PDB file of C-alpha atoms in Angstrom:
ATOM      1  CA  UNK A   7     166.697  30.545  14.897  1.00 50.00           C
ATOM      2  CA  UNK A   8     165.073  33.914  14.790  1.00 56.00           C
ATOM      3  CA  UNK A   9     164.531  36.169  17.859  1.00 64.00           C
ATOM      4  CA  UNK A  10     160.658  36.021  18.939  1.00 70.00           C
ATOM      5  CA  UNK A  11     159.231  39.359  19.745  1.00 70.00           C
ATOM      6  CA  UNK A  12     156.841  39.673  22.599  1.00 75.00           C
ATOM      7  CA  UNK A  13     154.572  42.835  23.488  1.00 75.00           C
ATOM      8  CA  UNK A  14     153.024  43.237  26.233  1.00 78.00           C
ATOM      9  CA  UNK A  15     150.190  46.317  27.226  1.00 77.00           C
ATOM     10  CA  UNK A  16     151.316  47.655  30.751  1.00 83.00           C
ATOM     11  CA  UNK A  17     149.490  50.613  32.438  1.00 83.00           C
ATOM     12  CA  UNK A  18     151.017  53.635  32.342  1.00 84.00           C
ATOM     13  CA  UNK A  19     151.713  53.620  36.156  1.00 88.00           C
ATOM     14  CA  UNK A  20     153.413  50.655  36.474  1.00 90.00           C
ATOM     15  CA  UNK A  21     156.229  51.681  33.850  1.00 89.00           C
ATOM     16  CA  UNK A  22     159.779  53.503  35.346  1.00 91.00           C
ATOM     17  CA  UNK A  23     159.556  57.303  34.885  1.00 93.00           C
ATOM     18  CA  UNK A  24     162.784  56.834  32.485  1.00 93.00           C
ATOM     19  CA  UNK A  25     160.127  55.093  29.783  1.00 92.00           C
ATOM     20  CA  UNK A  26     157.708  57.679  29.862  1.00 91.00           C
ATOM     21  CA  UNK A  27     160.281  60.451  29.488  1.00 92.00           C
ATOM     22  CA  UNK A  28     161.385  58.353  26.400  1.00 91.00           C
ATOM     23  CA  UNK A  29     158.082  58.248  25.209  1.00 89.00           C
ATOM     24  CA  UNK A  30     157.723  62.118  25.681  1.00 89.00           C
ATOM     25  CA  UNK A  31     161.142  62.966  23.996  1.00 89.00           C
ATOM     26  CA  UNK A  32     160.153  60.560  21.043  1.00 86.00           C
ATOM     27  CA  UNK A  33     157.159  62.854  21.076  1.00 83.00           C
ATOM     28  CA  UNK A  34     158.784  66.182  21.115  1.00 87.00           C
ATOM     29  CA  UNK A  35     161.036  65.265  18.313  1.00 84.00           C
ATOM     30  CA  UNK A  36     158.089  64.384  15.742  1.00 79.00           C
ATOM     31  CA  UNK A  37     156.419  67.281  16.463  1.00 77.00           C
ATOM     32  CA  UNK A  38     159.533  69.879  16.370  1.00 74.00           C
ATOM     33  CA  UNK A  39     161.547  68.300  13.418  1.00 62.00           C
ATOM     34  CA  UNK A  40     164.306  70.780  13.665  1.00 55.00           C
ATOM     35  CA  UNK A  41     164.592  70.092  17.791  1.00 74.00           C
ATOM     36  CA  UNK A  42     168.266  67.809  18.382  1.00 88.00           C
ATOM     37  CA  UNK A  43     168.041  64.564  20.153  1.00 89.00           C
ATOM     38  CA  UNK A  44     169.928  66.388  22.976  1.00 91.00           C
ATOM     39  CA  UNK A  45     167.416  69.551  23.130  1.00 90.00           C
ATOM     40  CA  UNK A  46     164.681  66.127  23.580  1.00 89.00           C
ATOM     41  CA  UNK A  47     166.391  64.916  26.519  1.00 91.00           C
ATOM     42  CA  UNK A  48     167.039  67.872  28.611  1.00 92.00           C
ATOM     43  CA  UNK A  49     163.414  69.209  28.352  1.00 90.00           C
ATOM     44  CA  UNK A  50     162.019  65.481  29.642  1.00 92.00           C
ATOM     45  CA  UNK A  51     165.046  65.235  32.406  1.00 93.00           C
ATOM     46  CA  UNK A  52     166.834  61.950  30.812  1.00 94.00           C
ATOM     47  CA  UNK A  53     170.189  61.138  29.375  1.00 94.00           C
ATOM     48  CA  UNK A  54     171.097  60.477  25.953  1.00 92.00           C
ATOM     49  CA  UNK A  55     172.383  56.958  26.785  1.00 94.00           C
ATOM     50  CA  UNK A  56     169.266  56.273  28.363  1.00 92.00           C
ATOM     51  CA  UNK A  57     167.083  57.346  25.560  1.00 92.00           C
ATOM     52  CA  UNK A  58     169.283  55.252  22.949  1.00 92.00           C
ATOM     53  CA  UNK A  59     169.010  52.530  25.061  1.00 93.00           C
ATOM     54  CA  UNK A  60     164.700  52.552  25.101  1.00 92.00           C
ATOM     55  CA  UNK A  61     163.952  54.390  22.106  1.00 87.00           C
ATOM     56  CA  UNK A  62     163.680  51.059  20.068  1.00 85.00           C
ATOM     57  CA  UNK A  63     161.520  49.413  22.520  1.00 86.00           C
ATOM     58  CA  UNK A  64     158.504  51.744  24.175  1.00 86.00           C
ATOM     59  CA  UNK A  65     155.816  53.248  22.201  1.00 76.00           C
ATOM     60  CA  UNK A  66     152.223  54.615  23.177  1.00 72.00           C
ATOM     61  CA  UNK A  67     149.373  53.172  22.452  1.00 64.00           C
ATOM     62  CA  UNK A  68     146.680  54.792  20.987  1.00 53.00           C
ATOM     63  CA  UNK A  69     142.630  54.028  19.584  1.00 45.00           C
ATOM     64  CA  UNK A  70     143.908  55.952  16.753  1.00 46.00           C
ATOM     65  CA  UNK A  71     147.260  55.552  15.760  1.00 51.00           C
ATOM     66  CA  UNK A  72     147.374  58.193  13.312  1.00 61.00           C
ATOM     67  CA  UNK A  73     145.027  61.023  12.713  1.00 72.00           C
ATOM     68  CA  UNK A  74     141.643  61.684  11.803  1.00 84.00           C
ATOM     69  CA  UNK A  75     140.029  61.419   8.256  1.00 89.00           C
ATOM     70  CA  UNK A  76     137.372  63.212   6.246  1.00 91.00           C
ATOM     71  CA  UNK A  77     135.417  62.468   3.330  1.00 94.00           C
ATOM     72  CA  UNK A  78     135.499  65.335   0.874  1.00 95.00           C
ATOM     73  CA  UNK A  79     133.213  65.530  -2.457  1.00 96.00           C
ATOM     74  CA  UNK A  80     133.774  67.523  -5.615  1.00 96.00           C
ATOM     75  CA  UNK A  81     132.821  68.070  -8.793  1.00 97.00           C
ATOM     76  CA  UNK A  82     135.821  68.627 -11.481  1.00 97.00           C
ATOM     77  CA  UNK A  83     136.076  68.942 -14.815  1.00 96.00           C
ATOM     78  CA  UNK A  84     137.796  66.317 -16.711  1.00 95.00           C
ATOM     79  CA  UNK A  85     140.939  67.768 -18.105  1.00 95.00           C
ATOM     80  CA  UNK A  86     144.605  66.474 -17.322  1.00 95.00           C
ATOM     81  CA  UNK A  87     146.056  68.869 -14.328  1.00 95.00           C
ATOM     82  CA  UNK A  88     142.934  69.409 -12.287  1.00 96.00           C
ATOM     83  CA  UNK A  89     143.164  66.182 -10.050  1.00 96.00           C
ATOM     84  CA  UNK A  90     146.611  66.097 -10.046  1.00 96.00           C
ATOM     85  CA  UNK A  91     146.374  70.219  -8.412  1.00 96.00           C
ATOM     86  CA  UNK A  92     143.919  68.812  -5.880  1.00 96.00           C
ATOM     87  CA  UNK A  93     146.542  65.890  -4.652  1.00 96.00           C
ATOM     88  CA  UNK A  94     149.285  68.424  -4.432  1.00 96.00           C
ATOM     89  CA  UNK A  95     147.247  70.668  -2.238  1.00 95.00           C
ATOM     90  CA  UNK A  96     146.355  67.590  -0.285  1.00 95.00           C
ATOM     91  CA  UNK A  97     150.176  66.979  -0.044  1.00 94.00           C
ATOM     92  CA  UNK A  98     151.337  70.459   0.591  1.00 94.00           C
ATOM     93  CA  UNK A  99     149.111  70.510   3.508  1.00 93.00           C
ATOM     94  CA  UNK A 100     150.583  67.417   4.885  1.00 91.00           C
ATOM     95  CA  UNK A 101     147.860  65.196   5.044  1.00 92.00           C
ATOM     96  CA  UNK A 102     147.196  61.514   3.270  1.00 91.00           C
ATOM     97  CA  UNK A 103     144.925  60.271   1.222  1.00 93.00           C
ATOM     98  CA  UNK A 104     143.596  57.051   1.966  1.00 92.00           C
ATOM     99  CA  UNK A 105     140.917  56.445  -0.841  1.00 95.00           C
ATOM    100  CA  UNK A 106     140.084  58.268  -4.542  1.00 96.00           C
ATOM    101  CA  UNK A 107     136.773  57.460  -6.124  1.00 96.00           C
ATOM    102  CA  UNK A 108     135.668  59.055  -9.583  1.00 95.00           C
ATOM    103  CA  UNK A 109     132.783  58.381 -11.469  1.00 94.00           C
ATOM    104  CA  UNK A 110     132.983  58.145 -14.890  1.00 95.00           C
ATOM    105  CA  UNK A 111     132.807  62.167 -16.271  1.00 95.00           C
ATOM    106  CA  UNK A 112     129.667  63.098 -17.787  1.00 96.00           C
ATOM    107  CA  UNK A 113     129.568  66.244 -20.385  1.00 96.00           C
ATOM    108  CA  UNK A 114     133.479  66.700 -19.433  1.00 95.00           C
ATOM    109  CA  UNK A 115     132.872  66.824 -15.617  1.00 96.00           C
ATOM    110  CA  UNK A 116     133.503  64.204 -13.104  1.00 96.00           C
ATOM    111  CA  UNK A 117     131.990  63.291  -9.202  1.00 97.00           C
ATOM    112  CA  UNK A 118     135.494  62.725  -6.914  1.00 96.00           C
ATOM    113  CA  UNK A 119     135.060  61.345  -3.328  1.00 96.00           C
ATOM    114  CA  UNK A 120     138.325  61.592  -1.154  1.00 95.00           C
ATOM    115  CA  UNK A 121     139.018  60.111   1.885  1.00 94.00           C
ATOM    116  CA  UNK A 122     141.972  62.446   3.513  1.00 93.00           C
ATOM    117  CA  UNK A 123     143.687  61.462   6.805  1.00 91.00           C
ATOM    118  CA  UNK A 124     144.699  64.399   8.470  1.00 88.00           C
ATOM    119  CA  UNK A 125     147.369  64.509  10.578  1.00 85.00           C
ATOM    120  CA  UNK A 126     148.663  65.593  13.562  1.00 81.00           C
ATOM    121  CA  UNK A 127     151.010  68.061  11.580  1.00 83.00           C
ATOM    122  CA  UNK A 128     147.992  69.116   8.753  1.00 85.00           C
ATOM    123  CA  UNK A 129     147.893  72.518   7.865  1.00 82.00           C
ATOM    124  CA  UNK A 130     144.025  73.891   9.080  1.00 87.00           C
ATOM    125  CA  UNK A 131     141.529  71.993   7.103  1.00 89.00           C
ATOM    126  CA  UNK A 132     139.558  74.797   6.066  1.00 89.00           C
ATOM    127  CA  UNK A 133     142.155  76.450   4.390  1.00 92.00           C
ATOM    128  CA  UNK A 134     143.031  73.395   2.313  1.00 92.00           C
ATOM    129  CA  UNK A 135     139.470  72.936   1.086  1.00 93.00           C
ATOM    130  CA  UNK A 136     139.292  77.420   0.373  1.00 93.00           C
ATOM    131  CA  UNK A 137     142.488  76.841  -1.587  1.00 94.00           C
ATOM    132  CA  UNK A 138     141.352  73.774  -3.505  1.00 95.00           C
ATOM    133  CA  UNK A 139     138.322  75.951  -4.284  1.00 94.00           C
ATOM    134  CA  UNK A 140     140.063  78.249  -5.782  1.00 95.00           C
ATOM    135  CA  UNK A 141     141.772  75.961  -8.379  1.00 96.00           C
ATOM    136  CA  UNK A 142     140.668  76.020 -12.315  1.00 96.00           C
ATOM    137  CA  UNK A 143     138.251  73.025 -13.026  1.00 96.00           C
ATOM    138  CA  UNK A 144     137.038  72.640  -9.350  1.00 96.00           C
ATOM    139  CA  UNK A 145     133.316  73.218  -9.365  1.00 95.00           C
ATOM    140  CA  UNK A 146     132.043  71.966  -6.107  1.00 94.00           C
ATOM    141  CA  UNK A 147     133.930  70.735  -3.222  1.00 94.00           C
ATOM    142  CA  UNK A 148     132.492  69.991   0.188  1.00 93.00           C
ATOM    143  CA  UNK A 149     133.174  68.289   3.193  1.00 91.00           C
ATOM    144  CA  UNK A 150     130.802  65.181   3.858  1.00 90.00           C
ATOM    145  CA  UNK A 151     131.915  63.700   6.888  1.00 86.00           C
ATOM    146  CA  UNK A 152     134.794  63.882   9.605  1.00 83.00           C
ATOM    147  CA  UNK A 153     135.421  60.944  11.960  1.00 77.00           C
TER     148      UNK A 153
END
């Protein structure tokens, strides 16, 4: 018979100190990949064993889980490379694209609608859509909306 995980939502206040120090080394790991498990724990206060022992088991809980996401529009032409140069920049900047829409091109140029979710490790948006502008076959590219 299979083990049957419960959750529960507890206010932060009620939880030990040693969870939320778990929760903050957990934290400072993601966000300095080359920072050691052991650099993690001395900064929040905790031992090694004791982060081992919760690591598994405590995560926050947020309204959004991930990041952000914007809807971007462009006009490109239709010629192998162009879209595939846009998704690279959209990797290389370390965000994730949720959606693609294109229309079917008209006089060798098509309408693309992206939805990107940018993350908490995204390079600065503006700089991704300046660099995309600068690519061969990209005609138009705007931001429509950010939520």
């Amino acid at each position: 018979m299979a083990d049957h995980v419960n959750y529960y939502i507890i206010k932060k206040r009620a939880l030990p100190e040693v969870f939320l120090k778990v929760v903050e080394a957990k934290h400072l790991i993601e966000k300095e990949k080359a920072m050691t498990i052991q650099d993690a724990v001395d900064a929040v206060g905790i031992s090694r064993s004791s982060f081992y022992k919760y690591k598994d088991c405590i995560f926050p809980f947020y309204e959004h889980t991930r990041g952000s996401v914007i809807t971007v529009a462009m006009k490109i032409d239709d010629e192998p490379g162009v879209l595939a140069s846009v998704i690279n920049a959209i990797a290389a900047f370390k965000a994730n694209i949720l959606t693609i829409h294109q229309s079917i091109p008209i006089n060798g140029v098509a309408d693309i609608s992206l939805s990107v979710e940018i993350l908490p490790n995204t390079g600065e948006v503006q700089e991704l859509i300046n660099e995309i502008e600068t690519f061969e076959g990209i005609h138009q590219i705007k931001i429509l909306a950010r939520e």
